[in-house]
């Protein structure tokens, strides 16, 4: 409303709720952010130190027909989160499952960021044929329905932790690359880069010292979100039976519990890993979202 | 450009399947390695002839492409007597399309009222008094729905608790005009409700679709018995639609949450515009302003994401179809990939990619319908 | 629609105040404003940005939806008290409002016809044929050529002047007794301004509708209004019949406004005389007369006491030293001699108007 400027100013001073409603980012991270980070740290620590924690063996079958009848056993003093249908302890399985899920998630993102980030950064700066080719490749990769591509690749190789991580990493190269390229394009036009160029700086130097720190900011805010997506993707693959062959991940645990019979008798088998997955993903999403608001990253052609 | 893209996609898939897998093995099984037995050799030669396996890779690709474009999607591997690929597609594609279509429709059906409701506070205007019809009707509606859920899921104790809560809330509203404690109580509840709504939408976004599938299945199919436990292709049309409802709902919820958030943001921005004020000053009611004046100009982000979401929906469909046991192209492609049956894989990948392109084209068209300024 | 009365007071505003609670304190944006509007007459409300004129009108109409608004006083519309009640029932059919920017005030994705039909169907319960007929009539009345064709067009297909006419047509559709025009011509070209203002005048004569014309431009108000009310810092500075305002201005603010208008008959390159200073802070206004910090006549009592409206029933002003009186000239020379006013405003001794 344009007329009465000072009325507007008064009204704005008077209606900060309206500004908040409009989703204007408060420049604060907030207690929710730290709560989310706390959870993530907790899970990571539990995963790292799992072997040293007083947990039962995740693969051992604690069958106790006399005492407790046939498995699955519900939550009790013996099994804090219950056991699955083969009497394996849910608590330790979930924590050990975190190890693989998290590792896959983090390394996929790391791979994607390093490769995609570099390619994007360079394309945005160098432009020309290189840019055209890489952009086309990324577009092709993006046009592939992601899950199908993942299944395609994993089905054709041995399914170890690293190949799964690699697959997911390859999948994340395209979106990350596109973001990095967009950011790089924006910054490459800025004056400080032009200044560096005119001073005769070598292109590699420019990319490393001038562009990278700036591009890194929007990318890092997205790293958390990307990890969440990667973890979910692994879960999806596991659910289809296509994740790592050895060891357990949250997705596989959910699969174990996700048939009618188990759900009927012992829903915790599925719901414990679901809860762990959900909380972790939500924490990552929330923290990533807050970071994005904080750094005020606009959707650079995402 | 688009054609180039589709070609590239198909090439990539073709190469991947041929190079990383062993087609002969996939077609014939162990016989493929059996070069002693003359019967096997005959079979091998027949297969090679049928699939042009003795020709170089590029030529095979071109042959495949030629066939595909003319509608012949080839014959499945390992499939003596089984229907050709196009038959498979014909059988399964409609089912998946119905599933995904339902999901998008549901997503919008959920997101639009939700988004409008959460943005409506921004419209302002004098708040309706506690005794007015405008306030009481939605209140009782909400209370009834929640109480019904509580009764179905949790049993009598919780239901009574819920009813008591609503009585307290209603009385607080009535006296909030005069009693400041009551007023503060009501304000806190309102704020919590707002936060709950945004937390809920955030939760839906974070929940992976397979987990959501399990959860919804547990609650609605097992516990409440509202939905059947599996899909049966031989049932009547209506029964099948009902069977597809829960899977479609699973697919729709994350999308709904995203649309709701986008819609809310855009609506709040639109509601600040002058023409909304003018419409109110004309005497148009709040509801009409929200739905008839403000909604259409606020749909842009939703429509954009709608197009992008289609891609995500395909991936989600894979999972959901597998879990609920629905024979659609999602399950088809998973099985095919595991069997390295590449005519099927190629066909499905191409269809999905093409579908995606068409959808985005439609979305572009939709822009010009929504905003006449774009048309010129 | 009840048979229109043609005389009598339509809007009776008495000590009407609007404030907003802020973190810094209460912002009194409208401070005890009183005026009366007769049926069929035009009141011009003139003031700068920050004078409270827009808030006054939007608040009277009930369009401000903030929880922090504090409304006091009384405003009787045709005998009914507006303050303290939900005014939605008045919108469109008893009080209409048009806004400054016609581009943003019309829904860009809705056809003109539909925007016109809404008030017709809602307030006058017309069906489609009747509404179409009436819409065409309205568009013709506001001077839009090819009205039938316009019904199907979108706002962006019309020029600024036409859009403003459409807006007037829409506001009229509900057949209100009062039309509030909030800076209706500020966003338009000067040539178009004249047409719109002429149009408003014609409509008023034809329909017998009362108009409140809000503007920051005294020139716009002149000749088009029956009375003019000047606002500054949320208070009424001067309220008088239009021509009398110009021939017999009493308030220093009026005089300053008048001098600030560039005139065609002045020689080229004449310096404009702006009013130095800035509008007062509504949360912590200056003590005494709100205008005193910028007034060349300001004396000590201007800073300590808030002047109430005085003068005749017809012509009121809020000043201790009205222009043209001996007291005023005395005050002026005191200030000139000492080089500044009681509020510290410097007076130039050479070249003053």
Short mmCIF file of N, CA and C in Angstrom, two decimals, chain B residues 129-141 170 174:
data_model
loop_
_atom_site.label_atom_id
_atom_site.label_comp_id
_atom_site.label_asym_id
_atom_site.label_seq_id
_atom_site.Cartn_x
_atom_site.Cartn_y
_atom_site.Cartn_z
N UNK B 129 -16.99 -13.01 16.69
CA UNK B 129 -17.20 -13.16 18.12
C UNK B 129 -17.36 -14.63 18.48
N UNK B 130 -17.16 -14.95 19.75
CA UNK B 130 -17.22 -16.35 20.19
C UNK B 130 -18.58 -16.99 19.99
N UNK B 131 -19.63 -16.17 19.92
CA UNK B 131 -20.92 -16.81 19.78
C UNK B 131 -21.36 -16.92 18.34
N UNK B 132 -20.55 -16.37 17.45
CA UNK B 132 -21.04 -16.30 16.08
C UNK B 132 -20.96 -17.66 15.40
N UNK B 133 -21.81 -17.82 14.43
CA UNK B 133 -21.85 -19.06 13.66
C UNK B 133 -20.52 -19.33 12.97
N UNK B 134 -19.91 -18.26 12.52
CA UNK B 134 -18.68 -18.42 11.77
C UNK B 134 -17.60 -19.10 12.61
N UNK B 135 -17.66 -18.88 13.90
CA UNK B 135 -16.64 -19.49 14.74
C UNK B 135 -17.05 -20.88 15.19
N UNK B 136 -18.30 -21.01 15.60
CA UNK B 136 -18.71 -22.25 16.23
C UNK B 136 -18.71 -23.44 15.28
N UNK B 137 -19.15 -23.19 14.05
CA UNK B 137 -19.29 -24.32 13.12
C UNK B 137 -17.97 -25.05 12.88
N UNK B 138 -16.91 -24.35 12.41
CA UNK B 138 -15.66 -25.08 12.19
C UNK B 138 -15.10 -25.68 13.48
N UNK B 139 -15.37 -25.02 14.60
CA UNK B 139 -14.86 -25.53 15.86
C UNK B 139 -15.44 -26.91 16.15
N UNK B 140 -16.76 -26.98 16.04
CA UNK B 140 -17.39 -28.27 16.34
C UNK B 140 -16.99 -29.34 15.35
N UNK B 141 -16.80 -28.89 14.11
CA UNK B 141 -16.39 -29.86 13.09
C UNK B 141 -15.05 -30.47 13.46
N UNK B 170 -13.67 -24.41 24.50
CA UNK B 170 -14.82 -23.61 24.10
C UNK B 170 -15.20 -22.61 25.18
N UNK B 174 -15.36 -18.41 25.23
CA UNK B 174 -16.52 -17.59 25.55
C UNK B 174 -16.18 -16.51 26.54
#
